[in-house]
Short mmCIF file of C-alpha atoms in Angstrom, two decimals:
data_model
loop_
_atom_site.label_atom_id
_atom_site.label_comp_id
_atom_site.label_asym_id
_atom_site.label_seq_id
_atom_site.Cartn_x
_atom_site.Cartn_y
_atom_site.Cartn_z
CA UNK A 1 25.05 15.18 28.03
CA UNK A 2 21.41 14.33 27.29
CA UNK A 3 18.68 14.09 29.88
CA UNK A 4 16.13 11.32 29.40
CA UNK A 5 13.25 10.04 31.47
CA UNK A 6 11.86 6.70 32.48
CA UNK A 7 8.58 5.95 34.30
CA UNK A 8 10.07 6.32 37.76
CA UNK A 9 13.03 8.70 37.79
CA UNK A 10 15.07 11.24 35.82
CA UNK A 11 18.57 10.08 34.92
CA UNK A 12 21.52 11.40 32.96
CA UNK A 13 23.06 9.32 30.17
CA UNK A 14 26.20 9.77 28.07
CA UNK A 15 26.30 8.48 24.47
CA UNK A 16 29.46 8.12 22.38
CA UNK A 17 27.88 9.80 19.37
CA UNK A 18 25.87 12.47 21.18
CA UNK A 19 27.10 15.06 18.67
CA UNK A 20 24.93 13.39 16.01
CA UNK A 21 21.89 13.56 18.26
CA UNK A 22 22.35 17.14 19.42
CA UNK A 23 23.75 18.62 16.21
CA UNK A 24 22.34 22.04 15.42
CA UNK A 25 21.03 22.85 18.92
CA UNK A 26 22.22 26.09 20.47
CA UNK A 27 24.28 26.04 23.63
CA UNK A 28 21.44 27.69 25.57
CA UNK A 29 18.94 25.04 24.54
CA UNK A 30 21.40 22.26 25.33
CA UNK A 31 21.74 23.73 28.82
CA UNK A 32 17.95 23.72 29.23
CA UNK A 33 17.75 20.10 28.07
CA UNK A 34 20.53 18.97 30.35
CA UNK A 35 19.27 20.78 33.42
CA UNK A 36 15.51 20.88 33.35
CA UNK A 37 13.84 18.80 30.62
CA UNK A 38 13.44 15.47 28.93
CA UNK A 39 15.02 15.13 25.48
CA UNK A 40 12.61 15.03 22.56
CA UNK A 41 13.38 11.34 22.03
CA UNK A 42 13.10 8.62 24.71
CA UNK A 43 16.17 6.77 25.90
CA UNK A 44 15.43 3.46 24.04
CA UNK A 45 15.01 5.35 20.78
CA UNK A 46 18.26 7.28 21.30
CA UNK A 47 20.03 3.99 22.00
CA UNK A 48 18.64 2.42 18.82
CA UNK A 49 19.78 5.42 16.77
CA UNK A 50 23.21 5.39 18.37
CA UNK A 51 23.65 1.65 17.91
CA UNK A 52 23.32 1.97 14.13
CA UNK A 53 24.98 5.40 13.90
CA UNK A 54 21.76 7.03 12.73
CA UNK A 55 21.35 10.79 13.00
CA UNK A 56 18.37 11.88 15.09
CA UNK A 57 17.94 14.86 12.75
CA UNK A 58 16.76 12.41 10.08
CA UNK A 59 13.84 11.23 12.21
CA UNK A 60 10.49 12.95 12.80
CA UNK A 61 8.37 11.63 15.65
CA UNK A 62 5.09 12.83 17.10
CA UNK A 63 3.10 11.01 19.79
CA UNK A 64 -0.05 12.50 21.30
CA UNK A 65 -3.26 11.24 22.96
CA UNK A 66 -6.16 10.63 20.60
CA UNK A 67 -8.38 12.83 22.81
CA UNK A 68 -6.46 15.93 21.82
CA UNK A 69 -4.33 16.20 24.95
CA UNK A 70 -0.80 17.58 25.11
CA UNK A 71 1.77 15.74 22.94
CA UNK A 72 4.04 13.23 24.60
CA UNK A 73 6.88 13.45 22.08
CA UNK A 74 7.40 16.13 19.43
CA UNK A 75 10.62 15.78 17.44
CA UNK A 76 11.17 17.50 14.07
CA UNK A 77 7.39 17.38 13.69
CA UNK A 78 7.17 20.15 11.09
CA UNK A 79 9.98 18.89 8.86
CA UNK A 80 8.75 17.69 5.48
CA UNK A 81 9.71 14.05 4.86
CA UNK A 82 9.05 11.36 2.30
CA UNK A 83 6.34 9.28 4.03
CA UNK A 84 6.39 6.32 1.58
CA UNK A 85 3.15 4.33 1.88
CA UNK A 86 1.87 6.13 4.97
CA UNK A 87 0.65 8.67 2.38
CA UNK A 88 -2.12 6.13 1.67
CA UNK A 89 -3.71 7.33 4.91
CA UNK A 90 -4.32 10.72 3.29
CA UNK A 91 -5.96 9.19 0.22
CA UNK A 92 -8.13 6.70 2.11
CA UNK A 93 -9.30 9.15 4.80
CA UNK A 94 -10.17 11.77 2.18
CA UNK A 95 -12.04 9.13 0.17
CA UNK A 96 -14.05 7.97 3.18
CA UNK A 97 -15.10 11.55 3.87
CA UNK A 98 -15.84 12.58 0.26
CA UNK A 99 -17.08 9.33 -1.33
CA UNK A 100 -18.48 7.74 1.87
CA UNK A 101 -17.87 4.13 3.02
CA UNK A 102 -20.67 2.69 0.85
CA UNK A 103 -19.24 4.04 -2.41
CA UNK A 104 -19.06 1.45 -5.21
CA UNK A 105 -17.46 1.40 -8.64
CA UNK A 106 -19.57 0.32 -11.63
CA UNK A 107 -18.30 -1.78 -14.54
CA UNK A 108 -20.78 -1.52 -17.42
CA UNK A 109 -21.63 -4.19 -19.98
CA UNK A 110 -23.22 -2.88 -23.17
CA UNK A 111 -24.79 -4.89 -26.01
CA UNK A 112 -23.96 -3.44 -29.41
CA UNK A 113 -26.32 -5.67 -31.31
CA UNK A 114 -29.41 -7.83 -30.92
CA UNK A 115 -29.55 -10.59 -28.30
CA UNK A 116 -31.98 -13.22 -29.55
CA UNK A 117 -33.98 -15.77 -27.60
CA UNK A 118 -31.41 -18.52 -28.22
CA UNK A 119 -28.66 -16.59 -26.40
CA UNK A 120 -26.84 -15.32 -29.51
CA UNK A 121 -25.65 -11.70 -29.55
CA UNK A 122 -25.54 -10.57 -33.15
CA UNK A 123 -22.90 -7.91 -32.69
CA UNK A 124 -20.33 -6.78 -30.13
CA UNK A 125 -20.22 -6.77 -26.35
CA UNK A 126 -18.58 -3.70 -24.81
CA UNK A 127 -17.11 -3.62 -21.31
CA UNK A 128 -16.63 -0.11 -19.91
CA UNK A 129 -14.41 0.15 -16.86
CA UNK A 130 -15.23 2.49 -14.02
CA UNK A 131 -11.94 2.24 -12.16
CA UNK A 132 -12.80 -0.62 -9.78
CA UNK A 133 -9.61 -1.28 -7.78
CA UNK A 134 -10.62 -4.88 -7.00
CA UNK A 135 -11.98 -6.47 -10.18
CA UNK A 136 -10.28 -9.82 -9.64
CA UNK A 137 -10.59 -13.23 -11.31
CA UNK A 138 -13.20 -14.37 -8.78
CA UNK A 139 -15.37 -11.36 -9.68
CA UNK A 140 -14.89 -12.04 -13.40
CA UNK A 141 -16.14 -15.60 -12.87
CA UNK A 142 -19.27 -14.35 -11.12
CA UNK A 143 -19.75 -11.74 -13.83
CA UNK A 144 -19.61 -14.28 -16.63
CA UNK A 145 -22.01 -16.54 -14.74
CA UNK A 146 -24.44 -13.61 -14.42
CA UNK A 147 -24.19 -12.88 -18.16
CA UNK A 148 -24.96 -16.51 -18.89
CA UNK A 149 -27.90 -16.38 -16.46
CA UNK A 150 -29.26 -13.38 -18.37
CA UNK A 151 -29.20 -15.40 -21.56
CA UNK A 152 -25.93 -14.46 -23.28
CA UNK A 153 -24.28 -17.60 -24.66
CA UNK A 154 -22.69 -16.72 -27.98
CA UNK A 155 -21.10 -13.47 -29.24
CA UNK A 156 -20.84 -13.28 -33.02
CA UNK A 157 -18.83 -10.05 -32.97
CA UNK A 158 -15.99 -8.76 -30.76
CA UNK A 159 -15.60 -7.91 -27.10
CA UNK A 160 -14.64 -4.24 -26.77
CA UNK A 161 -12.61 -3.01 -23.79
CA UNK A 162 -13.29 0.64 -22.89
CA UNK A 163 -10.92 2.23 -20.36
CA UNK A 164 -11.71 5.84 -21.28
CA UNK A 165 -12.88 6.72 -17.75
CA UNK A 166 -9.20 7.41 -16.93
CA UNK A 167 -7.20 9.90 -18.99
CA UNK A 168 -3.58 9.05 -18.29
CA UNK A 169 -0.34 9.62 -20.20
CA UNK A 170 1.70 6.63 -21.32
CA UNK A 171 3.93 5.52 -18.48
CA UNK A 172 6.99 3.33 -18.05
CA UNK A 173 6.23 0.92 -15.18
CA UNK A 174 9.95 0.66 -14.48
CA UNK A 175 10.53 4.41 -14.23
CA UNK A 176 10.34 4.45 -10.43
CA UNK A 177 13.07 1.94 -9.65
CA UNK A 178 13.93 0.00 -12.81
CA UNK A 179 11.68 -2.93 -11.84
CA UNK A 180 8.90 -2.95 -14.48
CA UNK A 181 7.79 -6.51 -13.67
CA UNK A 182 7.10 -5.89 -10.00
CA UNK A 183 3.47 -5.90 -8.92
CA UNK A 184 3.85 -2.70 -6.90
CA UNK A 185 4.73 -0.82 -10.12
CA UNK A 186 1.54 -1.72 -12.03
CA UNK A 187 0.05 1.54 -13.36
CA UNK A 188 -3.66 2.33 -12.90
CA UNK A 189 -6.27 1.63 -15.57
CA UNK A 190 -10.04 2.19 -15.68
CA UNK A 191 -10.48 -1.48 -16.57
CA UNK A 192 -7.88 -2.94 -14.23
CA UNK A 193 -8.36 -6.69 -13.96
CA UNK A 194 -6.71 -8.89 -11.34
CA UNK A 195 -4.09 -6.16 -10.69
CA UNK A 196 -2.54 -7.24 -14.03
CA UNK A 197 -0.46 -9.72 -12.07
CA UNK A 198 0.47 -13.36 -12.70
CA UNK A 199 1.56 -15.56 -9.83
CA UNK A 200 4.15 -18.22 -10.63
CA UNK A 201 4.54 -21.35 -8.50
CA UNK A 202 7.75 -23.39 -8.41
CA UNK A 203 7.91 -26.96 -7.08
CA UNK A 204 10.62 -29.62 -7.26
CA UNK A 205 9.65 -32.72 -9.27
CA UNK A 206 11.74 -35.63 -7.95
CA UNK A 207 10.50 -37.96 -10.70
CA UNK A 208 11.96 -35.83 -13.50
CA UNK A 209 14.62 -34.01 -11.45
CA UNK A 210 13.25 -30.76 -12.81
CA UNK A 211 11.37 -27.76 -11.48
CA UNK A 212 7.65 -27.65 -12.19
CA UNK A 213 6.33 -24.15 -13.00
CA UNK A 214 2.61 -23.32 -12.94
CA UNK A 215 0.71 -20.03 -13.08
CA UNK A 216 -2.36 -18.41 -11.57
CA UNK A 217 -4.33 -17.45 -13.54
CA UNK A 218 -3.58 -19.85 -16.37
CA UNK A 219 -3.23 -17.77 -19.53
CA UNK A 220 -2.59 -19.75 -22.73
CA UNK A 221 -1.41 -16.52 -24.37
CA UNK A 222 1.59 -16.41 -22.01
CA UNK A 223 4.58 -18.54 -23.05
CA UNK A 224 6.70 -19.80 -20.15
CA UNK A 225 10.24 -21.01 -20.83
CA UNK A 226 11.61 -23.04 -17.95
CA UNK A 227 15.42 -23.27 -17.89
CA UNK A 228 15.65 -23.82 -14.14
CA UNK A 229 17.95 -26.51 -12.78
CA UNK A 230 17.01 -28.45 -9.65
CA UNK A 231 19.85 -28.72 -7.16
CA UNK A 232 20.25 -30.23 -3.72
CA UNK A 233 20.19 -27.70 -0.90
CA UNK A 234 18.24 -25.76 1.65
CA UNK A 235 15.42 -23.40 0.68
CA UNK A 236 17.20 -20.05 0.83
CA UNK A 237 18.75 -17.31 -1.26
CA UNK A 238 17.33 -14.35 -3.16
CA UNK A 239 14.23 -15.57 -5.00
CA UNK A 240 15.56 -19.07 -4.17
CA UNK A 241 18.01 -18.68 -7.05
CA UNK A 242 15.39 -17.90 -9.72
CA UNK A 243 16.19 -15.28 -12.39
CA UNK A 244 13.30 -13.78 -14.37
CA UNK A 245 13.74 -12.62 -17.97
CA UNK A 246 10.93 -10.66 -19.65
CA UNK A 247 9.60 -7.17 -20.15
CA UNK A 248 6.38 -5.69 -18.81
CA UNK A 249 4.58 -5.89 -22.17
CA UNK A 250 5.79 -9.34 -23.13
CA UNK A 251 3.73 -12.49 -23.64
CA UNK A 252 6.80 -14.58 -22.95
CA UNK A 253 8.80 -15.10 -19.77
CA UNK A 254 11.91 -17.18 -19.17
CA UNK A 255 13.16 -18.53 -15.85
CA UNK A 256 16.79 -19.49 -15.40
CA UNK A 257 19.13 -20.27 -12.54
CA UNK A 258 18.90 -22.95 -9.88
CA UNK A 259 16.19 -24.02 -7.47
CA UNK A 260 16.96 -25.98 -4.27
CA UNK A 261 15.04 -29.20 -3.68
CA UNK A 262 14.62 -28.13 -0.05
CA UNK A 263 11.89 -25.74 -1.25
CA UNK A 264 8.61 -27.63 -1.26
CA UNK A 265 6.83 -24.74 -2.95
CA UNK A 266 7.77 -21.17 -3.73
CA UNK A 267 5.84 -18.42 -5.48
CA UNK A 268 6.48 -14.98 -6.89
CA UNK A 269 4.21 -12.48 -8.64
CA UNK A 270 5.07 -10.50 -11.73
CA UNK A 271 3.25 -8.09 -14.01
CA UNK A 272 3.31 -9.13 -17.67
CA UNK A 273 1.33 -8.23 -20.79
CA UNK A 274 -0.31 -4.88 -21.47
CA UNK A 275 -3.47 -3.91 -19.58
CA UNK A 276 -5.63 -4.75 -22.62
CA UNK A 277 -3.66 -7.90 -23.38
CA UNK A 278 -3.98 -9.18 -19.82
CA UNK A 279 -7.69 -8.32 -19.63
CA UNK A 280 -8.36 -9.97 -23.00
CA UNK A 281 -6.51 -13.15 -22.06
CA UNK A 282 -8.25 -13.54 -18.70
CA UNK A 283 -11.73 -12.66 -19.97
CA UNK A 284 -11.41 -15.06 -22.88
CA UNK A 285 -10.28 -17.88 -20.61
CA UNK A 286 -13.10 -17.36 -18.09
CA UNK A 287 -15.72 -16.96 -20.85
CA UNK A 288 -14.70 -20.22 -22.51
CA UNK A 289 -14.43 -22.00 -19.16
CA UNK A 290 -18.11 -21.20 -18.55
CA UNK A 291 -19.12 -22.63 -21.91
CA UNK A 292 -19.42 -19.34 -23.76
CA UNK A 293 -18.62 -18.86 -27.44
CA UNK A 294 -16.88 -15.91 -29.11
CA UNK A 295 -16.51 -15.65 -32.88
CA UNK A 296 -14.56 -12.40 -32.91
CA UNK A 297 -11.65 -11.04 -30.87
CA UNK A 298 -11.20 -9.03 -27.69
CA UNK A 299 -9.85 -5.56 -28.46
CA UNK A 300 -9.66 -2.02 -27.15
CA UNK A 301 -12.36 0.48 -28.24
CA UNK A 302 -14.33 3.34 -26.71
CA UNK A 303 -18.13 3.31 -26.46
CA UNK A 304 -20.51 6.26 -26.55
CA UNK A 305 -21.16 7.68 -23.09
CA UNK A 306 -24.93 7.49 -23.57
CA UNK A 307 -24.93 3.85 -24.69
CA UNK A 308 -27.59 1.81 -22.89
CA UNK A 309 -26.15 -0.38 -20.15
CA UNK A 310 -27.30 -4.02 -20.25
CA UNK A 311 -25.54 -5.12 -17.03
CA UNK A 312 -23.98 -2.96 -14.34
CA UNK A 313 -21.56 -4.77 -12.05
CA UNK A 314 -21.00 -3.05 -8.71
CA UNK A 315 -17.74 -3.43 -6.85
CA UNK A 316 -17.08 -4.13 -3.21
CA UNK A 317 -17.81 -1.00 -1.16
CA UNK A 318 -15.07 1.47 -0.35
CA UNK A 319 -15.09 0.43 3.33
CA UNK A 320 -13.92 -3.04 2.31
CA UNK A 321 -11.46 -1.88 -0.31
CA UNK A 322 -9.52 0.43 2.00
CA UNK A 323 -8.83 -2.55 4.27
CA UNK A 324 -6.99 -4.19 1.38
CA UNK A 325 -5.27 -0.92 0.53
CA UNK A 326 -3.96 -0.04 3.98
CA UNK A 327 -3.40 -3.45 5.57
CA UNK A 328 -1.43 -4.78 2.60
CA UNK A 329 -0.22 -1.46 1.16
CA UNK A 330 -1.59 -2.09 -2.33
CA UNK A 331 -0.23 0.66 -4.57
CA UNK A 332 -2.32 0.24 -7.70
CA UNK A 333 -5.56 0.01 -5.69
CA UNK A 334 -4.66 3.30 -3.99
CA UNK A 335 -3.91 4.95 -7.32
CA UNK A 336 -7.27 3.77 -8.67
CA UNK A 337 -8.98 5.31 -5.64
CA UNK A 338 -6.97 8.53 -5.96
CA UNK A 339 -8.02 8.97 -9.60
CA UNK A 340 -11.63 8.17 -8.73
CA UNK A 341 -11.60 11.06 -6.24
CA UNK A 342 -10.60 13.41 -9.04
CA UNK A 343 -13.38 12.21 -11.33
CA UNK A 344 -16.05 12.41 -8.63
CA UNK A 345 -15.09 15.95 -7.61
CA UNK A 346 -14.22 17.47 -10.99
CA UNK A 347 -15.92 15.17 -13.49
CA UNK A 348 -14.86 12.39 -15.84
CA UNK A 349 -12.42 11.43 -17.19
CA UNK A 350 -10.17 11.01 -14.19
CA UNK A 351 -6.68 12.47 -14.37
CA UNK A 352 -3.75 13.03 -12.03
CA UNK A 353 -4.22 16.84 -11.93
CA UNK A 354 -7.89 16.39 -10.97
CA UNK A 355 -7.00 13.81 -8.31
CA UNK A 356 -4.32 16.04 -6.78
CA UNK A 357 -6.68 19.00 -6.80
CA UNK A 358 -9.50 17.01 -5.19
CA UNK A 359 -7.39 15.70 -2.31
CA UNK A 360 -5.61 19.05 -1.97
CA UNK A 361 -8.97 20.80 -1.68
CA UNK A 362 -10.07 18.33 1.01
CA UNK A 363 -6.83 18.89 2.95
CA UNK A 364 -7.33 22.65 2.73
CA UNK A 365 -10.95 22.39 3.88
CA UNK A 366 -9.74 20.57 7.00
CA UNK A 367 -6.77 22.89 7.70
CA UNK A 368 -4.23 20.15 7.07
CA UNK A 369 -1.36 22.20 5.64
CA UNK A 370 -2.36 21.58 2.01
CA UNK A 371 0.12 24.09 0.62
CA UNK A 372 3.12 22.17 1.93
CA UNK A 373 1.96 18.59 1.37
CA UNK A 374 3.12 17.01 -1.91
CA UNK A 375 0.66 14.24 -2.84
CA UNK A 376 2.01 13.08 -6.25
CA UNK A 377 0.20 9.77 -7.07
CA UNK A 378 -1.63 9.34 -3.76
CA UNK A 379 0.02 6.01 -2.97
CA UNK A 380 3.41 7.13 -1.67
CA UNK A 381 5.28 5.23 -4.39
CA UNK A 382 7.21 8.36 -5.23
CA UNK A 383 10.45 10.18 -4.57
CA UNK A 384 8.61 13.52 -4.59
CA UNK A 385 5.85 12.92 -1.99
CA UNK A 386 6.27 15.02 1.15
CA UNK A 387 4.37 15.52 4.40
CA UNK A 388 5.29 16.41 7.97
CA UNK A 389 4.66 14.30 11.05
CA UNK A 390 2.50 17.13 12.38
CA UNK A 391 0.24 17.10 9.32
CA UNK A 392 -0.03 13.32 9.31
CA UNK A 393 -0.88 13.34 13.02
CA UNK A 394 -3.52 15.98 12.31
CA UNK A 395 -5.03 13.71 9.69
CA UNK A 396 -5.11 10.82 12.15
CA UNK A 397 -6.74 13.02 14.78
CA UNK A 398 -9.36 14.00 12.21
CA UNK A 399 -9.87 10.32 11.37
CA UNK A 400 -10.36 9.48 15.04
CA UNK A 401 -13.09 12.12 15.37
CA UNK A 402 -14.74 11.17 12.08
CA UNK A 403 -18.08 9.32 12.00
CA UNK A 404 -16.20 6.84 9.81
CA UNK A 405 -13.52 6.23 12.44
CA UNK A 406 -14.33 2.49 12.79
CA UNK A 407 -13.86 1.90 9.05
CA UNK A 408 -10.65 3.97 8.98
CA UNK A 409 -8.99 2.38 12.02
CA UNK A 410 -10.02 -1.14 10.99
CA UNK A 411 -8.25 -0.64 7.67
CA UNK A 412 -4.86 -0.42 9.39
CA UNK A 413 -2.55 -3.32 10.08
CA UNK A 414 -3.11 -4.88 13.51
CA UNK A 415 0.32 -5.33 15.07
CA UNK A 416 1.39 -8.96 15.28
CA UNK A 417 -1.82 -10.21 13.68
CA UNK A 418 -2.33 -9.06 10.08
CA UNK A 419 -1.20 -6.85 7.22
CA UNK A 420 2.32 -5.49 6.88
CA UNK A 421 2.83 -5.58 10.67
CA UNK A 422 1.82 -9.22 11.08
CA UNK A 423 5.35 -10.56 11.63
CA UNK A 424 6.38 -8.01 14.26
CA UNK A 425 5.57 -8.36 17.98
CA UNK A 426 3.82 -11.71 17.54
CA UNK A 427 2.69 -13.54 20.68
CA UNK A 428 3.84 -10.80 23.04
CA UNK A 429 2.51 -7.91 25.11
CA UNK A 430 2.29 -5.66 22.03
CA UNK A 431 0.27 -8.11 19.94
CA UNK A 432 -2.95 -6.43 18.87
CA UNK A 433 -2.15 -3.24 20.77
CA UNK A 434 -1.73 -0.95 17.76
CA UNK A 435 -3.35 -0.23 14.39
CA UNK A 436 -0.62 1.09 12.10
CA UNK A 437 0.16 1.82 8.47
CA UNK A 438 3.74 1.17 7.42
CA UNK A 439 5.81 2.78 4.69
CA UNK A 440 9.07 1.67 3.14
CA UNK A 441 11.17 2.85 0.20
CA UNK A 442 14.91 2.97 -0.35
CA UNK A 443 16.09 5.36 2.33
CA UNK A 444 12.65 5.64 3.94
CA UNK A 445 10.82 3.89 6.78
CA UNK A 446 7.61 5.22 8.24
CA UNK A 447 4.69 4.23 10.44
CA UNK A 448 1.55 6.06 11.44
CA UNK A 449 -1.59 5.10 13.30
CA UNK A 450 -2.93 4.41 16.75
CA UNK A 451 -1.26 2.57 19.64
CA UNK A 452 -2.35 1.71 23.15
CA UNK A 453 -0.20 2.14 26.26
CA UNK A 454 -0.46 -0.28 29.16
CA UNK A 455 -2.77 2.09 31.04
CA UNK A 456 -5.36 1.71 28.26
CA UNK A 457 -4.84 5.19 26.80
CA UNK A 458 -4.67 5.34 23.00
CA UNK A 459 -2.12 7.52 21.25
CA UNK A 460 -1.57 8.83 17.77
CA UNK A 461 1.90 7.78 16.59
CA UNK A 462 3.71 9.13 13.55
CA UNK A 463 7.31 8.25 12.74
CA UNK A 464 8.93 9.39 9.48
CA UNK A 465 12.56 8.34 9.02
CA UNK A 466 14.55 9.40 5.94
CA UNK A 467 18.19 8.30 5.89
CA UNK A 468 20.52 6.27 3.65
CA UNK A 469 19.93 2.51 4.01
CA UNK A 470 17.41 2.98 6.83
CA UNK A 471 15.07 0.66 4.89
CA UNK A 472 17.48 -2.26 5.34
CA UNK A 473 16.25 -3.09 8.83
CA UNK A 474 17.66 -0.37 11.05
CA UNK A 475 14.54 1.76 10.59
CA UNK A 476 12.37 -1.06 11.90
CA UNK A 477 14.57 -1.34 14.96
CA UNK A 478 13.94 2.33 15.71
CA UNK A 479 10.19 1.88 15.14
CA UNK A 480 10.14 -1.11 17.47
CA UNK A 481 11.91 0.91 20.15
CA UNK A 482 9.29 3.65 19.81
CA UNK A 483 6.37 1.24 20.17
CA UNK A 484 7.93 -0.67 23.05
CA UNK A 485 8.63 2.57 24.91
CA UNK A 486 5.11 3.87 24.32
CA UNK A 487 3.56 0.61 25.50
CA UNK A 488 5.33 1.09 28.86
CA UNK A 489 4.70 4.83 28.99
CA UNK A 490 3.17 6.35 32.12
CA UNK A 491 1.67 9.82 31.56
CA UNK A 492 2.50 10.97 35.10
CA UNK A 493 6.22 10.79 34.28
CA UNK A 494 5.96 13.63 31.77
CA UNK A 495 5.85 17.26 32.84
CA UNK A 496 4.80 20.29 30.82
CA UNK A 497 8.35 21.64 30.74
CA UNK A 498 9.48 18.45 29.05
CA UNK A 499 7.03 18.93 26.22
CA UNK A 500 7.98 22.58 25.82
CA UNK A 501 11.63 21.66 25.37
CA UNK A 502 10.73 18.93 22.91
CA UNK A 503 8.81 21.44 20.81
CA UNK A 504 11.85 23.64 20.69
CA UNK A 505 13.95 21.03 18.85
CA UNK A 506 11.93 21.06 15.62
CA UNK A 507 14.10 21.39 12.55
CA UNK A 508 13.58 23.91 9.76
CA UNK A 509 10.98 22.59 7.25
CA UNK A 510 12.36 21.19 4.04
CA UNK A 511 11.44 22.62 0.65
#
């Protein structure tokens, strides 16, 4: 027997699998719950768990008012869980506080030779990356136009790519999940350009009865082999029937399989070429497109730290970049930011140990359980990352009180409107009523942020769910039940005894 509450009355409910929900509770505590208190989870959440045979012990949930009032729900709040991408909240909030919202990354352009009055550089041009997370093709176009405006037309030597601002070991981009071509697995680089991603577009060509394949950006160095067969059918199926054959460092990709003519246009993004190879190909294309001339090649080389900078290109400010990071859960941008924190606190070059130490020090300074939190790469794309719902809620409470609260909250997905939550609760009473960061890995679903109840009160919400196959949709059902219940929540229906009993159900912290 489990006692639950609704806004108007206390009722008793029986559930077929109540042993899963109450497992591990002592008989005395069960008696207290059944006789005097609300269970730590609301009835709709218990029903969602029971429907999919999910164990409540695998879920951590904490809901509390943003003004620091008593918690509404506390369930396994101190248990360490894998938070997936909700860990990005730690990195972005720490960065706002340490670097400040107006922080910008600099990409330096250095002339290693004489630039004459006719626009000819007699020597090399060096490009030194500063870790900008958002140095995209559009920015490269503006950069090249600015170089041309400053008089550079013709480079007789080479273009040197310097990524020495980051000191990172060689990594296998497929080590995390065996998917080295996926954009979310792109490793960080001090001279990251366009996320090192190529977008492929597939369109049926009725005239030739073939599938047309185009790319963005267009890189002549990349060879595309198109073995796709156009078939009649509806636009459905995994990747619409397209199989991709390549490796992460290849300059050749082959597409095979079938593509239904019911698809008017389909796209997928993949990471190909090395960091230097991708940067060289894109820079060369944009330089030539703007009428520039290059006699040499584009290659990797380090430049002296005290070399005179001819052109410094400043990035978008941090306040804008964290919107892209949190709303769309961009992993490589987060990892760039994480490494930057390490370099700013402990000096260049950036490294993972410095980044972990910098964020760990910030957590410790703000009493956020730094000794138990496992940060790993700062993005949550990790099997080792750990944090509790209590610590994550503490971070959100700190963010709400921060002078940079508007920038932090605005970086989160607005439910039903944008980001990773844009397709959920569209055109309904919950649309726009919550700013949330999502997280999802195999066996993990998570959400954390701020939600508004119907009485206008805002609440901190943290849900961390670790269970086999919970990422296949069932975890979202539980999250939806939490948000729908909170939206209807009436504070007067909760009594202090209820909260006390909820606190008593916390599980033992994981190692």
